[in-house]
PDB file of C-alpha atoms in Angstrom:
ATOM      1  CA  GLU A   1       0.000   0.000   0.000  1.00 80.00           C
ATOM      2  CA  LEU A   2       1.244   3.422  -0.925  1.00 86.00           C
ATOM      3  CA  LYS A   3       1.788   5.626   2.103  1.00 90.00           C
ATOM      4  CA  VAL A   4       1.981   9.380   1.762  1.00 93.00           C
ATOM      5  CA  GLU A   5       3.332  11.641   4.478  1.00 93.00           C
ATOM      6  CA  GLN A   6       3.244  15.402   4.549  1.00 95.00           C
ATOM      7  CA  ASN A   7       4.963  17.862   6.768  1.00 95.00           C
ATOM      8  CA  PRO A   8       4.391  20.107   8.421  1.00 95.00           C
ATOM      9  CA  LEU A   9       0.799  19.426   9.421  1.00 93.00           C
ATOM     10  CA  PHE A  10       0.263  23.023  10.430  1.00 94.00           C
ATOM     11  CA  LEU A  11       2.007  26.055   9.051  1.00 93.00           C
ATOM     12  CA  SER A  12       1.563  29.649  10.111  1.00 94.00           C
ATOM     13  CA  MET A  13       3.494  32.146   8.095  1.00 91.00           C
ATOM     14  CA  GLN A  14       3.634  35.869   7.607  1.00 94.00           C
ATOM     15  CA  GLU A  15       2.669  37.543   4.396  1.00 96.00           C
ATOM     16  CA  GLY A  16       5.617  37.998   2.090  1.00 96.00           C
ATOM     17  CA  LYS A  17       7.575  35.035   3.415  1.00 96.00           C
ATOM     18  CA  ASN A  18       8.593  31.870   1.594  1.00 96.00           C
ATOM     19  CA  TYR A  19       8.043  28.320   2.749  1.00 95.00           C
ATOM     20  CA  THR A  20       8.000  24.731   1.523  1.00 96.00           C
ATOM     21  CA  ILE A  21       5.626  21.857   2.205  1.00 97.00           C
ATOM     22  CA  TYR A  22       7.112  18.376   1.869  1.00 97.00           C
ATOM     23  CA  CYS A  23       5.458  15.206   0.661  1.00 96.00           C
ATOM     24  CA  ASN A  24       7.162  11.827   0.989  1.00 95.00           C
ATOM     25  CA  TYR A  25       5.716   8.624  -0.386  1.00 92.00           C
ATOM     26  CA  SER A  26       6.616   5.026   0.328  1.00 89.00           C
ATOM     27  CA  THR A  27       6.554   3.152  -2.976  1.00 81.00           C
ATOM     28  CA  THR A  28       6.560   3.895  -6.663  1.00 76.00           C
ATOM     29  CA  SER A  29       3.825   6.253  -7.756  1.00 75.00           C
ATOM     30  CA  ASP A  30       3.161   6.988 -11.412  1.00 70.00           C
ATOM     31  CA  ARG A  31       2.055  10.507 -10.694  1.00 84.00           C
ATOM     32  CA  LEU A  32       1.953  12.920  -7.813  1.00 91.00           C
ATOM     33  CA  TYR A  33      -0.867  15.357  -7.243  1.00 93.00           C
ATOM     34  CA  TRP A  34      -1.347  18.494  -5.214  1.00 96.00           C
ATOM     35  CA  TYR A  35      -4.788  19.665  -4.139  1.00 96.00           C
ATOM     36  CA  ARG A  36      -6.091  22.674  -2.271  1.00 97.00           C
ATOM     37  CA  GLN A  37      -9.073  22.617   0.082  1.00 96.00           C
ATOM     38  CA  ASP A  38     -10.737  25.684   1.561  1.00 95.00           C
ATOM     39  CA  PRO A  39     -12.731  25.251   4.802  1.00 90.00           C
ATOM     40  CA  GLY A  40     -16.025  23.488   4.179  1.00 89.00           C
ATOM     41  CA  LYS A  41     -15.249  23.093   0.496  1.00 93.00           C
ATOM     42  CA  SER A  42     -14.203  20.356  -1.867  1.00 94.00           C
ATOM     43  CA  LEU A  43     -10.726  19.626  -3.186  1.00 94.00           C
ATOM     44  CA  GLU A  44      -9.386  21.633  -6.086  1.00 94.00           C
ATOM     45  CA  SER A  45      -6.617  20.264  -8.256  1.00 92.00           C
ATOM     46  CA  LEU A  46      -3.455  22.382  -8.318  1.00 95.00           C
ATOM     47  CA  PHE A  47      -0.761  20.314 -10.011  1.00 94.00           C
ATOM     48  CA  VAL A  48      -0.169  16.938 -11.599  1.00 91.00           C
ATOM     49  CA  LEU A  49       3.480  15.897 -11.685  1.00 91.00           C
ATOM     50  CA  LEU A  50       4.240  13.113 -14.133  1.00 84.00           C
ATOM     51  CA  SER A  51       7.932  12.373 -14.082  1.00 78.00           C
ATOM     52  CA  ASN A  52      11.190  12.765 -12.238  1.00 80.00           C
ATOM     53  CA  GLY A  53      12.352  16.357 -12.216  1.00 83.00           C
ATOM     54  CA  ALA A  54       8.940  17.717 -13.141  1.00 87.00           C
ATOM     55  CA  VAL A  55       8.351  21.273 -12.026  1.00 91.00           C
ATOM     56  CA  LYS A  56       5.118  23.197 -12.366  1.00 93.00           C
ATOM     57  CA  GLN A  57       4.298  26.725 -11.313  1.00 95.00           C
ATOM     58  CA  GLU A  58       1.092  28.642 -10.919  1.00 94.00           C
ATOM     59  CA  GLY A  59       1.279  32.098  -9.431  1.00 95.00           C
ATOM     60  CA  ARG A  60       3.027  31.939  -6.061  1.00 96.00           C
ATOM     61  CA  LEU A  61       2.985  28.137  -5.917  1.00 97.00           C
ATOM     62  CA  MET A  62       5.581  25.855  -7.421  1.00 97.00           C
ATOM     63  CA  ALA A  63       5.552  22.062  -7.200  1.00 97.00           C
ATOM     64  CA  SER A  64       8.385  19.670  -7.963  1.00 96.00           C
ATOM     65  CA  LEU A  65       8.901  15.925  -8.020  1.00 93.00           C
ATOM     66  CA  ASP A  66      11.956  13.792  -7.285  1.00 92.00           C
ATOM     67  CA  THR A  67      10.962  10.176  -7.914  1.00 89.00           C
ATOM     68  CA  LYS A  68      14.330   8.818  -6.808  1.00 90.00           C
ATOM     69  CA  ALA A  69      13.947  10.391  -3.393  1.00 91.00           C
ATOM     70  CA  ARG A  70      10.168   9.755  -3.452  1.00 92.00           C
ATOM     71  CA  LEU A  71       9.692  13.383  -2.551  1.00 94.00           C
ATOM     72  CA  SER A  72       7.527  16.178  -3.820  1.00 95.00           C
ATOM     73  CA  THR A  73       7.609  19.757  -2.611  1.00 97.00           C
ATOM     74  CA  LEU A  74       5.162  22.626  -2.801  1.00 98.00           C
ATOM     75  CA  HIS A  75       6.981  25.916  -2.520  1.00 97.00           C
ATOM     76  CA  ILE A  76       5.170  29.087  -1.576  1.00 96.00           C
ATOM     77  CA  THR A  77       6.735  32.359  -2.628  1.00 96.00           C
ATOM     78  CA  ALA A  78       5.861  35.677  -0.965  1.00 94.00           C
ATOM     79  CA  ALA A  79       2.755  34.310   0.717  1.00 94.00           C
ATOM     80  CA  VAL A  80      -0.509  36.242   0.646  1.00 95.00           C
ATOM     81  CA  HIS A  81      -3.636  35.761   2.753  1.00 94.00           C
ATOM     82  CA  ASP A  82      -5.552  34.195  -0.156  1.00 95.00           C
ATOM     83  CA  LEU A  83      -3.248  31.183   0.009  1.00 96.00           C
ATOM     84  CA  SER A  84      -4.594  30.200   3.425  1.00 97.00           C
ATOM     85  CA  ALA A  85      -6.075  26.715   2.954  1.00 96.00           C
ATOM     86  CA  THR A  86      -5.273  23.053   3.502  1.00 96.00           C
ATOM     87  CA  TYR A  87      -2.967  21.493   0.925  1.00 97.00           C
ATOM     88  CA  PHE A  88      -2.932  17.793   0.180  1.00 96.00           C
ATOM     89  CA  CYS A  89      -0.546  15.716  -1.846  1.00 95.00           C
ATOM     90  CA  ALA A  90      -1.615  12.376  -3.276  1.00 93.00           C
ATOM     91  CA  GLY A  91       0.045   9.496  -5.053  1.00 90.00           C
ATOM     92  CA  ILE A  92      -1.512   6.841  -7.228  1.00 86.00           C
ATOM     93  CA  ASP A  93      -0.713   3.132  -7.202  1.00 82.00           C
ATOM     94  CA  THR A  94      -0.736   0.614 -10.034  1.00 78.00           C
ATOM     95  CA  GLY A  95      -4.391  -0.156  -9.285  1.00 77.00           C
ATOM     96  CA  ASN A  96      -5.298   3.500  -9.822  1.00 78.00           C
ATOM     97  CA  GLN A  97      -6.091   4.081  -6.180  1.00 83.00           C
ATOM     98  CA  PHE A  98      -5.286   7.548  -4.898  1.00 87.00           C
ATOM     99  CA  TYR A  99      -3.600   7.817  -1.515  1.00 89.00           C
ATOM    100  CA  PHE A 100      -3.636  11.164   0.241  1.00 92.00           C
ATOM    101  CA  GLY A 101      -1.385  12.716   2.807  1.00 92.00           C
ATOM    102  CA  THR A 102      -2.925  14.073   6.003  1.00 92.00           C
ATOM    103  CA  GLY A 103      -2.800  17.612   4.668  1.00 94.00           C
ATOM    104  CA  THR A 104      -0.972  20.791   5.619  1.00 95.00           C
ATOM    105  CA  SER A 105      -3.111  23.527   7.097  1.00 95.00           C
ATOM    106  CA  LEU A 106      -1.611  26.816   5.999  1.00 96.00           C
ATOM    107  CA  THR A 107      -2.475  30.124   7.634  1.00 96.00           C
ATOM    108  CA  VAL A 108      -0.998  33.295   6.234  1.00 96.00           C
ATOM    109  CA  ILE A 109      -0.909  36.095   8.754  1.00 94.00           C
ATOM    110  CA  PRO A 110      -1.054  39.741   7.602  1.00 88.00           C
TER     111      PRO A 110
ATOM    112  CA  ASN B   1     -20.810  21.372 -16.832  1.00 61.00           C
ATOM    113  CA  ALA B   2     -21.833  19.777 -13.517  1.00 71.00           C
ATOM    114  CA  GLY B   3     -18.749  17.569 -13.045  1.00 91.00           C
ATOM    115  CA  VAL B   4     -19.215  15.440  -9.912  1.00 95.00           C
ATOM    116  CA  THR B   5     -22.427  15.916  -7.935  1.00 96.00           C
ATOM    117  CA  GLN B   6     -23.128  14.439  -4.516  1.00 97.00           C
ATOM    118  CA  THR B   7     -26.529  14.063  -2.895  1.00 96.00           C
ATOM    119  CA  PRO B   8     -27.352  14.972  -0.152  1.00 97.00           C
ATOM    120  CA  LYS B   9     -25.001  17.686   1.079  1.00 95.00           C
ATOM    121  CA  PHE B  10     -25.941  17.303   4.749  1.00 96.00           C
ATOM    122  CA  ARG B  11     -27.612  14.559   6.730  1.00 96.00           C
ATOM    123  CA  VAL B  12     -28.199  13.673  10.368  1.00 97.00           C
ATOM    124  CA  LEU B  13     -28.890  10.020  11.172  1.00 97.00           C
ATOM    125  CA  LYS B  14     -29.754   8.196  14.320  1.00 97.00           C
ATOM    126  CA  THR B  15     -27.632   5.222  15.287  1.00 98.00           C
ATOM    127  CA  GLY B  16     -28.854   2.143  13.459  1.00 97.00           C
ATOM    128  CA  GLN B  17     -30.561   3.986  10.614  1.00 97.00           C
ATOM    129  CA  SER B  18     -29.594   3.364   7.024  1.00 96.00           C
ATOM    130  CA  MET B  19     -28.995   5.713   4.139  1.00 96.00           C
ATOM    131  CA  THR B  20     -27.543   5.936   0.663  1.00 97.00           C
ATOM    132  CA  LEU B  21     -25.273   8.636  -0.676  1.00 98.00           C
ATOM    133  CA  LEU B  22     -25.421   9.250  -4.408  1.00 97.00           C
ATOM    134  CA  CYS B  23     -22.535  10.348  -6.580  1.00 98.00           C
ATOM    135  CA  ALA B  24     -23.145  11.282 -10.205  1.00 97.00           C
ATOM    136  CA  GLN B  25     -20.544  12.334 -12.777  1.00 96.00           C
ATOM    137  CA  ASP B  26     -21.090  13.571 -16.311  1.00 94.00           C
ATOM    138  CA  MET B  27     -17.501  13.281 -17.573  1.00 91.00           C
ATOM    139  CA  ASN B  28     -17.759   9.680 -18.781  1.00 91.00           C
ATOM    140  CA  HIS B  29     -15.088   8.649 -16.289  1.00 91.00           C
ATOM    141  CA  GLU B  30     -14.370   4.977 -15.779  1.00 90.00           C
ATOM    142  CA  TYR B  31     -13.094   5.174 -12.221  1.00 92.00           C
ATOM    143  CA  MET B  32     -15.056   6.403  -9.233  1.00 95.00           C
ATOM    144  CA  TYR B  33     -14.101   6.583  -5.562  1.00 95.00           C
ATOM    145  CA  TRP B  34     -15.644   7.176  -2.172  1.00 97.00           C
ATOM    146  CA  TYR B  35     -13.514   8.788   0.541  1.00 96.00           C
ATOM    147  CA  ARG B  36     -14.151   9.887   4.060  1.00 97.00           C
ATOM    148  CA  GLN B  37     -12.372  12.867   5.568  1.00 95.00           C
ATOM    149  CA  ASP B  38     -11.777  13.138   9.284  1.00 93.00           C
ATOM    150  CA  PRO B  39      -9.775  15.792  11.137  1.00 84.00           C
ATOM    151  CA  GLY B  40      -6.059  15.044  11.131  1.00 78.00           C
ATOM    152  CA  MET B  41      -6.431  11.945   8.967  1.00 81.00           C
ATOM    153  CA  GLY B  42      -6.604  13.263   5.437  1.00 86.00           C
ATOM    154  CA  LEU B  43      -8.807  11.380   2.997  1.00 92.00           C
ATOM    155  CA  ARG B  44      -9.201   7.641   3.377  1.00 93.00           C
ATOM    156  CA  LEU B  45     -10.525   5.451   0.599  1.00 93.00           C
ATOM    157  CA  ILE B  46     -13.671   3.492   1.460  1.00 96.00           C
ATOM    158  CA  HIS B  47     -14.538   1.740  -1.811  1.00 96.00           C
ATOM    159  CA  TYR B  48     -13.829   2.327  -5.446  1.00 94.00           C
ATOM    160  CA  SER B  49     -14.966   1.168  -8.867  1.00 95.00           C
ATOM    161  CA  VAL B  50     -12.995   0.762 -12.071  1.00 90.00           C
ATOM    162  CA  GLY B  51     -16.058   0.407 -14.267  1.00 91.00           C
ATOM    163  CA  GLU B  52     -19.763  -0.239 -14.462  1.00 94.00           C
ATOM    164  CA  GLY B  53     -20.730  -3.298 -12.455  1.00 94.00           C
ATOM    165  CA  THR B  54     -17.411  -3.543 -10.591  1.00 94.00           C
ATOM    166  CA  THR B  55     -16.497  -2.456  -7.081  1.00 96.00           C
ATOM    167  CA  ALA B  56     -13.557  -3.017  -4.759  1.00 94.00           C
ATOM    168  CA  LYS B  57     -12.650  -2.359  -1.147  1.00 94.00           C
ATOM    169  CA  GLY B  58     -10.385   0.463  -0.164  1.00 91.00           C
ATOM    170  CA  GLU B  59      -8.609   1.228   3.077  1.00 89.00           C
ATOM    171  CA  VAL B  60     -11.654   1.544   5.394  1.00 95.00           C
ATOM    172  CA  PRO B  61     -14.562  -0.453   3.873  1.00 97.00           C
ATOM    173  CA  ASP B  62     -16.190  -1.864   7.010  1.00 97.00           C
ATOM    174  CA  GLY B  63     -19.757  -0.690   7.598  1.00 96.00           C
ATOM    175  CA  TYR B  64     -20.215   0.483   4.013  1.00 98.00           C
ATOM    176  CA  ASN B  65     -21.468  -1.035   0.791  1.00 97.00           C
ATOM    177  CA  VAL B  66     -21.373   0.333  -2.739  1.00 98.00           C
ATOM    178  CA  SER B  67     -22.920  -0.258  -6.119  1.00 97.00           C
ATOM    179  CA  ARG B  68     -22.100   0.898  -9.653  1.00 97.00           C
ATOM    180  CA  LEU B  69     -25.077  -0.135 -11.738  1.00 95.00           C
ATOM    181  CA  LYS B  70     -24.581   2.719 -14.194  1.00 96.00           C
ATOM    182  CA  LYS B  71     -21.289   4.177 -15.329  1.00 95.00           C
ATOM    183  CA  GLN B  72     -22.211   7.663 -14.242  1.00 96.00           C
ATOM    184  CA  ASN B  73     -23.435   6.774 -10.740  1.00 97.00           C
ATOM    185  CA  PHE B  74     -21.672   5.390  -7.678  1.00 98.00           C
ATOM    186  CA  LEU B  75     -23.753   4.765  -4.572  1.00 98.00           C
ATOM    187  CA  LEU B  76     -22.440   4.474  -1.023  1.00 98.00           C
ATOM    188  CA  GLY B  77     -24.687   2.746   1.510  1.00 98.00           C
ATOM    189  CA  LEU B  78     -24.645   2.653   5.273  1.00 96.00           C
ATOM    190  CA  GLU B  79     -26.781  -0.252   6.448  1.00 92.00           C
ATOM    191  CA  SER B  80     -26.683   0.508  10.169  1.00 96.00           C
ATOM    192  CA  ALA B  81     -25.117   3.865  10.927  1.00 96.00           C
ATOM    193  CA  ALA B  82     -22.764   4.239  13.881  1.00 97.00           C
ATOM    194  CA  PRO B  83     -21.390   7.413  15.505  1.00 97.00           C
ATOM    195  CA  SER B  84     -17.924   6.438  14.216  1.00 96.00           C
ATOM    196  CA  GLN B  85     -19.244   7.069  10.706  1.00 97.00           C
ATOM    197  CA  THR B  86     -19.745  10.740  11.425  1.00 97.00           C
ATOM    198  CA  SER B  87     -17.545  12.311   8.782  1.00 97.00           C
ATOM    199  CA  VAL B  88     -17.416  14.253   5.559  1.00 97.00           C
ATOM    200  CA  TYR B  89     -17.741  11.994   2.546  1.00 98.00           C
ATOM    201  CA  PHE B  90     -16.274  12.837  -0.837  1.00 97.00           C
ATOM    202  CA  CYS B  91     -16.837  11.186  -4.144  1.00 97.00           C
ATOM    203  CA  ALA B  92     -14.270  11.469  -6.921  1.00 95.00           C
ATOM    204  CA  SER B  93     -13.932  10.302 -10.497  1.00 94.00           C
ATOM    205  CA  THR B  94     -11.162  10.000 -13.040  1.00 89.00           C
ATOM    206  CA  SER B  95     -10.065   8.169 -16.158  1.00 81.00           C
ATOM    207  CA  PRO B  96      -6.344   7.503 -15.806  1.00 64.00           C
ATOM    208  CA  GLY B  97      -6.298   5.390 -18.918  1.00 58.00           C
ATOM    209  CA  GLN B  98      -7.128   8.303 -21.189  1.00 49.00           C
ATOM    210  CA  ALA B  99      -4.427  10.738 -20.263  1.00 51.00           C
ATOM    211  CA  MET B 100      -1.378  10.540 -18.058  1.00 56.00           C
ATOM    212  CA  ASN B 101      -2.069  13.895 -16.478  1.00 56.00           C
ATOM    213  CA  THR B 102      -5.679  13.229 -15.580  1.00 70.00           C
ATOM    214  CA  GLU B 103      -6.420  14.150 -12.027  1.00 80.00           C
ATOM    215  CA  ALA B 104      -9.310  13.104  -9.798  1.00 87.00           C
ATOM    216  CA  PHE B 105     -12.314  15.445  -9.769  1.00 91.00           C
ATOM    217  CA  PHE B 106     -14.163  15.743  -6.499  1.00 95.00           C
ATOM    218  CA  GLY B 107     -17.749  16.342  -5.529  1.00 96.00           C
ATOM    219  CA  GLN B 108     -18.717  18.991  -3.003  1.00 95.00           C
ATOM    220  CA  GLY B 109     -18.918  16.546  -0.127  1.00 96.00           C
ATOM    221  CA  THR B 110     -21.622  15.191   2.173  1.00 97.00           C
ATOM    222  CA  ARG B 111     -21.458  16.087   5.831  1.00 96.00           C
ATOM    223  CA  LEU B 112     -22.938  13.182   7.787  1.00 97.00           C
ATOM    224  CA  THR B 113     -23.606  13.222  11.513  1.00 97.00           C
ATOM    225  CA  VAL B 114     -24.687  10.077  13.327  1.00 97.00           C
ATOM    226  CA  VAL B 115     -26.195  10.686  16.762  1.00 97.00           C
TER     227      VAL B 115
END
């Protein structure tokens, strides 16, 4: 079974600062996903990372994948309040089951 | 474009009652999933289906049953609800076979409270 671990679980950061969320997974995963969830809402897809060395950026968020280290990162640049949310990473196994991390609750403080 | 629609959005059950949650998708996806989300535990897979007429157990299947009689619908049943099933339930769908970068699309969730 694919196990996905995120850290930190909680992150409080000031506006304008940079930070990174880490996602480790236990076995081979074909793809790695990042989702965002606002309180009381559903999950919104942010990035799909397909191969080793993949890097994707959208606004102040940048995701990368290192399949050899079984590590993905979500880097936040110059945080703003609108980025406050819970971020999940997920891997997918050969049976097409998605496995999610426990999430990182991000609060950006003015 | 509706995407993934869950019914109902909220429900309160008494212990021992039964209910069915409906998930409908209009994207012609082959794969559908039911997850539960609890504080501090992320999303855990209950059951999933890789096509019409097929279902399989996920990580936490006990106390739940599912059916996929039509490709677009995936039903999650609770035969005898227990307080431990109080949770937020999410349905998702995808078709990994069509495109490598296909992600899972989620419904809006069903908040279930068992008292």
